[in-house]
Amino acid sequence: MADSAHAVLTGTQRSGPAPGYRLGPEDRGGALLAAVAAAFTLAQLLLVRPGMGLGWDETVYVSQVSPHAPAAFFSAPRARGISWLVAPVASWSSSTALLRVYLAVLSGLALYLALRVWRHAFPPRVLALAGALFATLWVTLFYGPQAMPNYWVAIGALACAGCFLRARHDRRDRAALAGLAGAAALMAVMRPMDAVWVVLPLLVLAALERRGRPLAALLAGVAAGSAPWVIEAYTGYGGLLRRLSDGSAIQGGLGWHLAVADQLRSLGGRTLCRPCTGAMPHPVVTAWWYVLPLLALLGLVVALRARRTPPTLVALACAATAAFPYLFLIGYAAPRFLLPAYALLALPVADALVHLVRKPDGQWRPLVLSLVALGLAGHLVVQYAVLAHTVQRTTADRRAWAATAADLHRLGVRPPCLLTGEEAIPIAFYTGCGSAATDGPNANTTRADIERTAGRLPVATLTPLDGAPPAYARTWPSHRSGDLRLYLGPRARGNTGP
């Protein structure tokens, strides 16, 4: 009778939910994740200031698709994924605020979709808490709206591991296989080597269990995402081995380096710690970093007792391999490098916290709940303080670049033009000029080429106030702009009209 009644009711069209309709567990879980993603997007817009200018690396990536300035030199380690991601906005608009809003909305949507992949493995409250823990880290908030690849590798890692588990559980889940290939491709098109490290445990597990479809999807995704980088290696860098060698040299020579202390130093808001010297941040700033692995291991214990170990083990294994090269194989640090590891570790950490505050029968543990809430509140305060300091300092640096660009325009350096020397790459983008270097990781020209260019275009060489200009610019008149001295070539000096 109940089935018959249901059949009759389903044949009647309704314009909305029946009276007394309540959200089911899946609907409530989706709403929780949507709320976390929306809050993440809003926090980016409020705390990271959409008007904050583009950073050094951002100008390189954006210049590849922007008509605002010539494309900056694209060094061997870089991949073009983030340039393609920003192209829908940067290819026609020079508005940094519009680009920030676009990336903030896109990053919130991506977080929501990546968390939803794990619905089969963790309860909604665990996923929502995991998303909140990851989204409230200062480094996540800072890089979510930036034209940088690391956040997108983190999203790809989270989605890739979740889709792998779904495909492992149900061989007929074609959506999971497609998501697995797509997430692997996303990581690879952003940072090919990062993708390899993240998927390594998945490849091993798929091979050991002889799961051909997930293995093929992973390999296809990594290959498809890496293909542009590999092809470009042969067309512009002298071959794949040469590009890998040049990339290693630019990064200081990949090899055994203990960079754990460097990563700790970067937690105080140092977006690039190279060379990574100086005092450690206050223990309050770094405390969460020590607690993180302990809670992740507790999450593994919880999973073992609940007999749902594979999801937690996969998340931990992928987090470990994602973090390994940046903790032990590179001689400097940047907090964004560990974003994929943080995204994956958030899952077992959230599982551990939920286990701590709830009894097996679902009742709250009031004392533990109070302590955990107090700890999380303190953690949020610290993250906000670091974020605010980082945004303030970064904004000041980028305003200084914009001021130097204005001075260059006033002195007659207008497009088409060329800048060389100190901080030439970002300032050139702000000025609308090309940039050039005769040595260092961004070397792309010779002294003779610069001298020839100075005879037909406005050229300026930038040096620190206490620095000496290159030989070709020693006779050029100079002007001070902030902490820089600007040496103007002959064409710039003859183009000083309003």
PDB file of C-alpha atoms in Angstrom, residues 105-210:
ATOM      1  CA  VAL A 105      34.154  33.392  -6.467  1.00  0.00           C
ATOM      2  CA  LEU A 106      35.843  30.669  -8.512  1.00  0.00           C
ATOM      3  CA  SER A 107      37.940  29.480  -5.559  1.00  0.00           C
ATOM      4  CA  GLY A 108      34.870  29.268  -3.314  1.00  0.00           C
ATOM      5  CA  LEU A 109      32.976  27.244  -5.906  1.00  0.00           C
ATOM      6  CA  ALA A 110      35.980  24.957  -6.407  1.00  0.00           C
ATOM      7  CA  LEU A 111      36.247  24.309  -2.651  1.00  0.00           C
ATOM      8  CA  TYR A 112      32.563  23.369  -2.517  1.00  0.00           C
ATOM      9  CA  LEU A 113      32.881  20.920  -5.404  1.00  0.00           C
ATOM     10  CA  ALA A 114      36.078  19.345  -4.071  1.00  0.00           C
ATOM     11  CA  LEU A 115      34.529  18.761  -0.635  1.00  0.00           C
ATOM     12  CA  ARG A 116      31.387  17.227  -2.129  1.00  0.00           C
ATOM     13  CA  VAL A 117      33.497  14.507  -3.707  1.00  0.00           C
ATOM     14  CA  TRP A 118      34.174  13.138  -0.199  1.00  0.00           C
ATOM     15  CA  ARG A 119      30.506  12.748   0.833  1.00  0.00           C
ATOM     16  CA  HIS A 120      30.758   8.973   0.612  1.00  0.00           C
ATOM     17  CA  ALA A 121      33.716   8.899   3.010  1.00  0.00           C
ATOM     18  CA  PHE A 122      32.986  11.412   5.817  1.00  0.00           C
ATOM     19  CA  PRO A 123      29.843  12.806   7.472  1.00  0.00           C
ATOM     20  CA  PRO A 124      28.715  16.277   6.359  1.00  0.00           C
ATOM     21  CA  ARG A 125      29.731  17.906   9.642  1.00  0.00           C
ATOM     22  CA  VAL A 126      33.281  16.540   9.245  1.00  0.00           C
ATOM     23  CA  LEU A 127      33.521  17.803   5.671  1.00  0.00           C
ATOM     24  CA  ALA A 128      32.153  21.216   6.626  1.00  0.00           C
ATOM     25  CA  LEU A 129      34.633  21.507   9.477  1.00  0.00           C
ATOM     26  CA  ALA A 130      37.482  20.347   7.227  1.00  0.00           C
ATOM     27  CA  GLY A 131      36.554  22.988   4.666  1.00  0.00           C
ATOM     28  CA  ALA A 132      36.373  25.649   7.366  1.00  0.00           C
ATOM     29  CA  LEU A 133      39.745  24.667   8.830  1.00  0.00           C
ATOM     30  CA  PHE A 134      41.432  24.859   5.437  1.00  0.00           C
ATOM     31  CA  ALA A 135      39.606  28.002   4.344  1.00  0.00           C
ATOM     32  CA  THR A 136      40.493  29.976   7.484  1.00  0.00           C
ATOM     33  CA  LEU A 137      44.250  29.491   7.225  1.00  0.00           C
ATOM     34  CA  TRP A 138      45.809  32.854   6.395  1.00  0.00           C
ATOM     35  CA  VAL A 139      47.712  31.341   3.490  1.00  0.00           C
ATOM     36  CA  THR A 140      44.506  29.923   1.954  1.00  0.00           C
ATOM     37  CA  LEU A 141      42.659  33.218   2.276  1.00  0.00           C
ATOM     38  CA  PHE A 142      45.614  35.151   0.923  1.00  0.00           C
ATOM     39  CA  TYR A 143      46.185  32.999  -2.170  1.00  0.00           C
ATOM     40  CA  GLY A 144      42.580  32.087  -3.001  1.00  0.00           C
ATOM     41  CA  PRO A 145      41.974  35.333  -4.956  1.00  0.00           C
ATOM     42  CA  GLN A 146      45.501  35.576  -6.368  1.00  0.00           C
ATOM     43  CA  ALA A 147      46.679  34.577  -9.822  1.00  0.00           C
ATOM     44  CA  MET A 148      48.907  31.870  -8.418  1.00  0.00           C
ATOM     45  CA  PRO A 149      48.750  28.108  -9.065  1.00  0.00           C
ATOM     46  CA  ASN A 150      49.194  26.641  -5.575  1.00  0.00           C
ATOM     47  CA  TYR A 151      45.604  26.931  -4.359  1.00  0.00           C
ATOM     48  CA  TRP A 152      44.420  25.198  -7.515  1.00  0.00           C
ATOM     49  CA  VAL A 153      46.868  22.355  -7.004  1.00  0.00           C
ATOM     50  CA  ALA A 154      45.387  21.988  -3.511  1.00  0.00           C
ATOM     51  CA  ILE A 155      41.840  21.847  -4.886  1.00  0.00           C
ATOM     52  CA  GLY A 156      42.948  19.357  -7.525  1.00  0.00           C
ATOM     53  CA  ALA A 157      44.632  17.197  -4.882  1.00  0.00           C
ATOM     54  CA  LEU A 158      41.529  17.181  -2.691  1.00  0.00           C
ATOM     55  CA  ALA A 159      39.231  16.305  -5.585  1.00  0.00           C
ATOM     56  CA  CYS A 160      41.644  13.763  -7.067  1.00  0.00           C
ATOM     57  CA  ALA A 161      42.004  11.731  -3.874  1.00  0.00           C
ATOM     58  CA  GLY A 162      38.244  11.788  -3.282  1.00  0.00           C
ATOM     59  CA  CYS A 163      37.417  10.706  -6.837  1.00  0.00           C
ATOM     60  CA  PHE A 164      39.984   7.919  -6.604  1.00  0.00           C
ATOM     61  CA  LEU A 165      38.272   6.534  -3.510  1.00  0.00           C
ATOM     62  CA  ARG A 166      34.895   6.687  -5.220  1.00  0.00           C
ATOM     63  CA  ALA A 167      36.218   4.933  -8.314  1.00  0.00           C
ATOM     64  CA  ARG A 168      37.905   2.336  -6.096  1.00  0.00           C
ATOM     65  CA  HIS A 169      34.645   1.703  -4.266  1.00  0.00           C
ATOM     66  CA  ASP A 170      32.462   1.496  -7.383  1.00  0.00           C
ATOM     67  CA  ARG A 171      34.065   0.438 -10.652  1.00  0.00           C
ATOM     68  CA  ARG A 172      30.982   1.574 -12.575  1.00  0.00           C
ATOM     69  CA  ASP A 173      31.169   5.146 -11.306  1.00  0.00           C
ATOM     70  CA  ARG A 174      32.049   6.895 -14.552  1.00  0.00           C
ATOM     71  CA  ALA A 175      31.646  10.333 -13.007  1.00  0.00           C
ATOM     72  CA  ALA A 176      34.346   9.453 -10.470  1.00  0.00           C
ATOM     73  CA  LEU A 177      36.712   8.328 -13.232  1.00  0.00           C
ATOM     74  CA  ALA A 178      36.080  11.522 -15.178  1.00  0.00           C
ATOM     75  CA  GLY A 179      36.606  13.583 -12.032  1.00  0.00           C
ATOM     76  CA  LEU A 180      39.794  11.662 -11.280  1.00  0.00           C
ATOM     77  CA  ALA A 181      41.256  12.415 -14.703  1.00  0.00           C
ATOM     78  CA  GLY A 182      40.064  16.032 -14.584  1.00  0.00           C
ATOM     79  CA  ALA A 183      41.484  16.714 -11.127  1.00  0.00           C
ATOM     80  CA  ALA A 184      44.833  15.166 -12.063  1.00  0.00           C
ATOM     81  CA  ALA A 185      44.897  17.281 -15.230  1.00  0.00           C
ATOM     82  CA  LEU A 186      44.095  20.430 -13.222  1.00  0.00           C
ATOM     83  CA  MET A 187      47.079  19.851 -10.952  1.00  0.00           C
ATOM     84  CA  ALA A 188      49.392  19.017 -13.829  1.00  0.00           C
ATOM     85  CA  VAL A 189      48.457  22.037 -15.936  1.00  0.00           C
ATOM     86  CA  MET A 190      49.143  24.251 -12.916  1.00  0.00           C
ATOM     87  CA  ARG A 191      52.343  22.605 -11.617  1.00  0.00           C
ATOM     88  CA  PRO A 192      53.323  19.326 -13.326  1.00  0.00           C
ATOM     89  CA  MET A 193      55.837  18.158 -10.731  1.00  0.00           C
ATOM     90  CA  ASP A 194      53.426  18.840  -7.868  1.00  0.00           C
ATOM     91  CA  ALA A 195      50.845  16.672  -9.624  1.00  0.00           C
ATOM     92  CA  VAL A 196      53.294  13.775  -9.830  1.00  0.00           C
ATOM     93  CA  TRP A 197      54.052  13.940  -6.119  1.00  0.00           C
ATOM     94  CA  VAL A 198      50.374  14.137  -5.146  1.00  0.00           C
ATOM     95  CA  VAL A 199      49.204  11.199  -7.264  1.00  0.00           C
ATOM     96  CA  LEU A 200      52.157   8.944  -6.400  1.00  0.00           C
ATOM     97  CA  PRO A 201      50.327   7.058  -3.584  1.00  0.00           C
ATOM     98  CA  LEU A 202      47.244   6.704  -5.774  1.00  0.00           C
ATOM     99  CA  LEU A 203      49.283   5.242  -8.623  1.00  0.00           C
ATOM    100  CA  VAL A 204      50.947   2.771  -6.283  1.00  0.00           C
ATOM    101  CA  LEU A 205      47.650   1.718  -4.702  1.00  0.00           C
ATOM    102  CA  ALA A 206      45.919   1.343  -8.068  1.00  0.00           C
ATOM    103  CA  ALA A 207      48.809  -0.769  -9.381  1.00  0.00           C
ATOM    104  CA  LEU A 208      48.935  -2.997  -6.291  1.00  0.00           C
ATOM    105  CA  GLU A 209      45.184  -3.598  -6.371  1.00  0.00           C
ATOM    106  CA  ARG A 210      45.211  -4.009 -10.158  1.00  0.00           C
TER     107      ARG A 210
END
